[in-house]
CSV table of C-alpha atoms in Angstrom, one decimal:
chain,number,residue,atom,x,y,z
A,191,GLY,CA,0.2,0.0,0.0
A,192,GLU,CA,0.8,3.5,0.0
A,193,SER,CA,3.3,4.7,2.5
A,194,VAL,CA,5.5,7.8,3.1
A,195,GLY,CA,8.3,7.1,5.6
A,196,LEU,CA,11.7,8.4,7.0
A,197,HIS,CA,15.0,6.8,7.8
A,198,LEU,CA,16.0,8.4,10.7
A,199,PRO,CA,14.0,9.4,13.8
A,200,THR,CA,16.4,12.0,15.1
A,201,LEU,CA,19.1,14.2,13.7
A,202,SER,CA,21.7,15.9,15.7
A,203,VAL,CA,23.9,18.7,14.0
A,204,GLN,CA,26.0,21.7,14.8
A,205,GLU,CA,24.9,25.2,14.0
A,206,GLY,CA,26.4,26.2,10.4
A,207,ASP,CA,26.4,22.6,9.1
A,208,ASN,CA,24.3,21.5,6.3
A,209,SER,CA,21.5,19.1,7.3
A,210,ILE,CA,20.1,16.3,5.2
A,211,ILE,CA,16.7,14.6,5.9
A,212,ASN,CA,15.4,11.6,4.0
A,213,CYS,CA,12.2,10.1,3.2
A,214,ALA,CA,11.2,7.1,1.2
A,215,TYR,CA,7.9,6.6,-0.5
A,216,SER,CA,6.5,3.3,-2.1
A,217,ASN,CA,3.9,4.5,-4.6
A,218,SER,CA,5.5,4.9,-7.9
A,219,ALA,CA,2.6,6.7,-9.3
A,220,SER,CA,3.1,9.4,-6.5
A,221,ASP,CA,3.4,12.9,-8.5
A,222,TYR,CA,3.6,15.3,-5.7
A,223,PHE,CA,5.4,15.6,-2.2
A,224,ILE,CA,5.5,18.3,0.2
A,225,TRP,CA,8.1,19.0,3.3
A,226,TYR,CA,6.6,20.5,6.5
A,227,LYS,CA,8.3,21.7,9.6
A,228,GLN,CA,6.5,21.3,12.8
A,229,GLU,CA,8.1,23.4,15.9
A,230,SER,CA,6.8,22.2,19.5
A,231,GLY,CA,3.4,23.3,20.2
A,232,LYS,CA,2.7,24.3,16.7
A,233,GLY,CA,0.9,23.2,13.5
A,234,PRO,CA,2.8,21.8,10.4
A,235,GLN,CA,4.2,24.6,8.4
A,236,PHE,CA,4.7,24.4,4.5
A,237,ILE,CA,8.5,24.4,3.6
A,238,ILE,CA,8.8,23.5,0.1
A,239,ASP,CA,7.0,21.1,-2.5
A,240,ILE,CA,8.1,19.2,-5.6
A,241,ARG,CA,6.3,17.5,-8.4
A,242,SER,CA,7.4,14.4,-10.0
A,243,ASN,CA,8.6,16.0,-13.4
A,244,MET,CA,11.2,17.7,-11.4
A,245,ASP,CA,14.5,16.3,-9.7
A,246,LYS,CA,15.3,19.3,-7.6
A,247,ARG,CA,13.7,22.3,-6.3
A,248,GLN,CA,15.3,25.1,-4.4
A,249,GLY,CA,13.9,27.6,-1.9
A,250,GLN,CA,15.6,29.9,0.7
A,251,ARG,CA,18.4,27.7,2.4
A,252,VAL,CA,16.2,24.5,1.4
A,253,THR,CA,16.4,22.3,-1.4
A,254,VAL,CA,14.4,19.2,-2.0
A,255,LEU,CA,16.0,16.4,-4.4
A,256,LEU,CA,13.7,13.5,-5.9
A,257,ASN,CA,15.0,10.4,-7.1
A,258,LYS,CA,12.1,8.6,-8.7
A,259,THR,CA,14.2,5.4,-9.7
A,260,VAL,CA,14.7,4.7,-5.9
A,261,LYS,CA,11.6,6.4,-4.7
A,262,HIS,CA,13.4,8.7,-2.3
A,263,LEU,CA,13.5,12.2,-1.7
A,264,SER,CA,15.4,14.3,0.4
A,265,LEU,CA,15.3,17.9,2.3
A,266,GLN,CA,18.6,19.6,2.5
A,267,ILE,CA,18.8,22.6,4.9
A,268,ALA,CA,22.0,25.0,4.1
A,269,ALA,CA,23.7,26.4,7.3
A,270,THR,CA,21.5,25.1,9.7
A,271,GLN,CA,20.4,27.5,12.6
A,272,PRO,CA,19.0,26.8,15.9
A,273,GLY,CA,15.7,28.2,14.7
A,274,ASP,CA,15.5,25.0,12.2
A,275,SER,CA,15.4,22.6,15.3
A,276,ALA,CA,11.8,21.0,14.7
A,277,VAL,CA,10.4,17.9,13.6
A,278,TYR,CA,10.3,17.8,9.7
A,279,PHE,CA,7.7,15.6,7.8
A,280,CYS,CA,7.4,14.5,4.2
A,281,ALA,CA,3.8,14.2,3.2
A,282,GLU,CA,2.0,13.1,-0.1
A,283,PRO,CA,-1.4,13.6,-1.2
A,284,PRO,CA,-2.3,10.2,-2.7
A,285,GLY,CA,-4.1,11.7,-5.4
A,286,THR,CA,-7.7,10.4,-4.7
A,287,GLY,CA,-9.8,13.6,-5.7
A,288,PHE,CA,-9.5,15.3,-2.5
A,289,GLN,CA,-6.9,16.6,-0.5
A,290,LYS,CA,-5.7,14.1,2.1
A,291,LEU,CA,-2.2,14.1,2.9
A,292,VAL,CA,-0.3,11.0,4.2
A,293,PHE,CA,2.3,11.9,6.5
A,294,GLY,CA,5.5,9.7,7.7
A,295,THR,CA,6.6,9.7,11.2
A,296,GLY,CA,8.8,12.7,10.9
A,297,THR,CA,12.6,13.3,11.5
A,298,ARG,CA,13.4,15.4,14.7
A,299,LEU,CA,16.2,18.0,13.9
A,300,LEU,CA,18.1,19.0,17.0
A,301,VAL,CA,20.7,22.0,16.0
A,302,SER,CA,23.3,22.8,18.9
A,303,PRO,CA,25.3,25.9,18.9
B,90,GLU,CA,0.8,33.0,11.2
B,91,THR,CA,-1.2,30.8,8.9
B,92,GLY,CA,-4.7,32.6,9.4
B,93,VAL,CA,-6.4,29.4,10.5
B,94,THR,CA,-7.3,29.3,14.3
B,95,GLN,CA,-8.2,26.7,16.5
B,96,SER,CA,-10.0,26.6,20.0
B,97,PRO,CA,-9.6,25.7,22.5
B,98,THR,CA,-5.8,25.1,22.7
B,99,HIS,CA,-6.1,22.8,25.4
B,100,LEU,CA,-8.7,20.4,26.7
B,101,ILE,CA,-9.0,17.8,29.4
B,102,LYS,CA,-12.1,15.3,29.1
B,103,THR,CA,-13.1,12.3,31.0
B,104,ARG,CA,-13.6,8.9,29.2
B,105,GLY,CA,-17.2,8.6,27.7
B,106,GLN,CA,-17.7,12.4,27.3
B,107,GLN,CA,-18.2,14.3,24.2
B,108,VAL,CA,-16.2,17.0,22.9
B,109,THR,CA,-16.4,19.8,20.3
B,110,LEU,CA,-13.4,21.3,18.6
B,111,ARG,CA,-13.4,24.5,16.4
B,112,CYS,CA,-11.5,25.8,13.5
B,113,SER,CA,-11.6,29.3,11.5
B,114,SER,CA,-10.4,28.6,7.9
B,115,GLN,CA,-7.9,31.0,6.3
B,116,SER,CA,-9.5,33.8,4.3
B,117,GLY,CA,-10.5,32.9,0.7
B,118,HIS,CA,-10.2,29.0,1.7
B,119,ASN,CA,-13.3,26.5,1.1
B,120,THR,CA,-11.9,23.3,2.3
B,121,VAL,CA,-11.0,22.1,5.8
B,122,SER,CA,-9.4,19.0,6.8
B,123,TRP,CA,-8.8,17.4,10.1
B,124,TYR,CA,-5.9,15.4,11.4
B,125,GLN,CA,-5.3,13.5,14.6
B,126,GLN,CA,-1.4,13.7,15.7
B,127,ALA,CA,-0.5,11.4,18.4
B,128,LEU,CA,2.5,11.9,20.4
B,129,GLY,CA,5.8,11.2,18.3
B,130,GLN,CA,3.8,10.4,15.3
B,131,GLY,CA,2.6,12.0,12.0
B,132,PRO,CA,-0.6,13.5,11.5
B,133,GLN,CA,-3.3,11.1,10.4
B,134,PHE,CA,-6.2,12.3,8.3
B,135,ILE,CA,-9.6,12.2,9.7
B,136,PHE,CA,-12.0,13.7,7.1
B,137,GLN,CA,-12.5,16.7,5.0
B,138,TYR,CA,-15.3,19.1,4.4
B,139,TYR,CA,-15.8,21.1,1.1
B,140,ARG,CA,-19.0,22.9,0.4
B,141,GLU,CA,-20.4,21.9,3.8
B,142,GLU,CA,-20.1,18.5,2.9
B,143,GLU,CA,-18.0,15.4,4.1
B,144,ASN,CA,-15.4,15.0,1.1
B,145,GLY,CA,-13.3,12.2,2.0
B,146,ARG,CA,-12.8,10.1,5.5
B,147,GLY,CA,-9.9,8.5,6.7
B,148,ASN,CA,-10.0,5.2,8.9
B,149,PHE,CA,-11.9,6.7,12.0
B,150,PRO,CA,-15.0,5.2,13.5
B,151,PRO,CA,-18.2,7.2,13.1
B,152,ARG,CA,-18.1,8.8,16.6
B,153,PHE,CA,-15.8,11.0,14.8
B,154,SER,CA,-18.0,13.4,13.0
B,155,GLY,CA,-17.9,17.0,11.8
B,156,LEU,CA,-19.7,20.2,10.3
B,157,GLN,CA,-18.2,23.0,8.0
B,158,PHE,CA,-20.4,26.1,8.1
B,159,PRO,CA,-21.1,28.8,5.2
B,160,ASN,CA,-18.3,30.8,6.4
B,161,TYR,CA,-16.1,27.7,5.8
B,162,SER,CA,-15.5,27.3,9.7
B,163,SER,CA,-15.5,23.9,10.8
B,164,GLU,CA,-16.2,21.9,14.0
B,165,LEU,CA,-14.9,18.3,14.7
B,166,ASN,CA,-16.9,16.3,17.4
B,167,VAL,CA,-15.9,12.9,19.3
B,168,ASN,CA,-18.4,11.2,21.2
B,169,ALA,CA,-17.9,8.5,23.6
B,170,LEU,CA,-14.2,9.7,24.1
B,171,GLU,CA,-11.7,6.9,24.9
B,172,LEU,CA,-8.3,7.2,26.4
B,173,ASP,CA,-6.7,6.7,22.9
B,174,ASP,CA,-8.3,9.7,21.7
B,175,SER,CA,-5.8,12.0,23.6
B,176,ALA,CA,-3.8,13.7,20.9
B,177,LEU,CA,-3.2,16.8,19.1
B,178,TYR,CA,-6.1,17.7,16.8
B,179,LEU,CA,-5.0,19.8,13.8
B,180,CYS,CA,-7.2,21.7,11.2
B,181,ALA,CA,-6.1,22.5,7.9
B,182,SER,CA,-7.5,24.9,5.3
B,183,SER,CA,-7.0,25.0,1.7
B,184,PHE,CA,-8.5,25.9,-1.6
B,185,VAL,CA,-9.6,22.8,-3.4
B,186,GLY,CA,-7.3,21.4,-5.8
B,187,ILE,CA,-4.9,18.8,-5.8
B,188,GLY,CA,-1.3,20.2,-4.7
B,189,THR,CA,-3.0,23.5,-3.5
B,190,GLU,CA,-0.9,24.3,-0.1
B,191,ALA,CA,-2.7,23.4,3.2
B,192,PHE,CA,-2.3,25.8,5.9
B,193,PHE,CA,-2.4,24.4,9.5
B,194,GLY,CA,-3.6,25.8,12.7
B,195,GLN,CA,-1.7,25.8,16.0
B,196,GLY,CA,-3.9,22.6,16.9
B,197,THR,CA,-6.1,21.7,20.0
B,198,ARG,CA,-4.2,19.3,22.6
B,199,LEU,CA,-6.8,17.0,24.1
B,200,THR,CA,-6.3,14.8,27.0
B,201,VAL,CA,-8.7,12.1,28.0
B,202,VAL,CA,-8.5,10.7,31.4
């Protein structure tokens, strides 16, 4: 069945390092993916999205890479800052005609000074 | 700030009771989705409302029900509360269409004792 999962539950980095958060998906027909950031006590916040006709998309300090061959996507955060500490989710709308999002468990990013 | 507001922010209920959670959508959005997020997990889709009708439902029992009002605000009702219903309940508003960004509220933390 469809699933969106994450490889690592926790990632600890030093301030200024680059962070890479990974996500695997199982549905080869998936054509749209979203990364969300969730800070403690808040709802998920949209970071960046990517469609399956793209391999890479860049935003401000973030880059998402999509490898359709191995059904894997990653979120790269450049020059990680303490404010980036949060749980990051990849999410996928299964495309069933309405906007349901399937979330993975999440990766907690801890940034130390 | 996403413009999506939820109330109350925290709530404690006793097993067997009923609860109503409320959500005000972002201006211009016509679709509201509700998610349940257990501690340490990703959000799980409960259901979605579009034009005041349920427009898709996740794997939740009928004691989870909802309403959408003409102003696109929404309520989530849960009857016969169980201990496992303790979670963060998130509301997300969007404009109908696959791939349209969903904006989340800060959530309601429900504790069932």
